[in-house]
Phi, psi and omega in degrees: 000125176260125184240134177237145176087146179197143179234141181252343187259328179204158181301143182247153174298152181244137175234121175264130176251121181247121187285170176276178180295146182065017176245178168229176175301318180295322180290324175296320178299318178290319180303326181262008181061031180061025184297323182286350174300335180299335180295332174279312185292320187262338186236004176069020181277155168272114185251126182234122173269109184273158180246120176284159181292122181051043172073016179217170178242148175272078180281185188265012177285132176299329182284355181298123179238018179289159179301328178303328178273310186294334178263005173071033181286131184268089182285340175291314177296321177300316180296318179299317179295319178299317179297316178303318180292319180294329177285314186283324185261334187241008176074026179288150179268114183295342179271356181227062177254127183236142181241131177238124182232141178248126175059241177303325175295325175296321176296324177293322176298320177301320177297316180298320179303321185273332185258323183225054180298339179295339180278344191245148171258348180178165184215149174230131182241120184243127177057042174208147178235162178301129177300150173301153186305320181278006178238018188225121183217070176293151177280128175045061184297142178250154182249016179297127181288151178218149170297132182228126175249134182237140177226126183207139178270142181287343180248030179296119183277354182250316181241102187301129178301324182273006179089173182116207186276118171284148182198176174262087181054043178091352178247163177050071180306137183250004177108159183280143177222163175286170173285167178298318180294318177296324178297315178299316179295323178302313182286329175297317177294320179298326179272005177060040175269116183253350179283157181292143178290159179243126180269148181214134173275121185263309183218092181293154178293146178228183181295334182265355182233156178243014179230163172213160184231132176234150178241146169237119184255129172254116184224142172205127181309132179084003182237147179296130185281161175225134176226132173249122172261115178264123180258097181294121183086358182277154182257207179274072192217175177242104186304144173075013179251260179234139181299128181279162174306148188301333181293343179274352184097179185286138175260115176289132180247011179266338182254130183263097181299321182296313179296321180297318178295317179300319179290316182297322181272357182055055188277351182307140184308128177088357182292150179280154176296133181297148180288000000 
């Protein structure tokens, strides 16, 4: 586990970074050009890049065949222990713990949302969608609502934006999932948001770019918000960080995922936990 940031005067928000499959915390940090380090430098957060067992996470997909699942590794207990350490050793605020996951890490965040929402103040899921109902089996699921931010590219070659079978470029099927839009609606319903969503153009395409970004915000006073950022033309990448290898698809560099997460989580030093 790589940890950045520490506070001596008052508790700080905590951000957990969960890597994708075949990565480690250090590899995710390199994959993003250390972009998420800014959450510590600019917002005073305690930022922790966690390491999954044998480069993967035991998420709640029934189709999961990683060693973390087949060998029965308890990643929920691991996350709880990591949070306890970040609170006791690094001055983290237990009421302001946020989880950001990419790909397999996003699926692990989805598991945390359903099994231990009491540990989290908010979550961000990047390049992952809610598993289909017959592919999802969290242990003792809880229904506590949480703020959820979603980021997904329409040209993701691994996790289809429109839903269906996730895979490694057509090989090694990873299980059925909902579409990105269905995922956003799922969390809006889970948070009991009944008002109509509001669309927003974030980063329109230009002559120098081949991508554009749109947001759909689900908001209702007194209810945890949900936002989906759709990266038109984007791949299995994290926008605004470091350009990924071409096999992952196009990386949009007009939208700042890190800044969006900081804003969504209200991470500025001293900010109150969002309602």
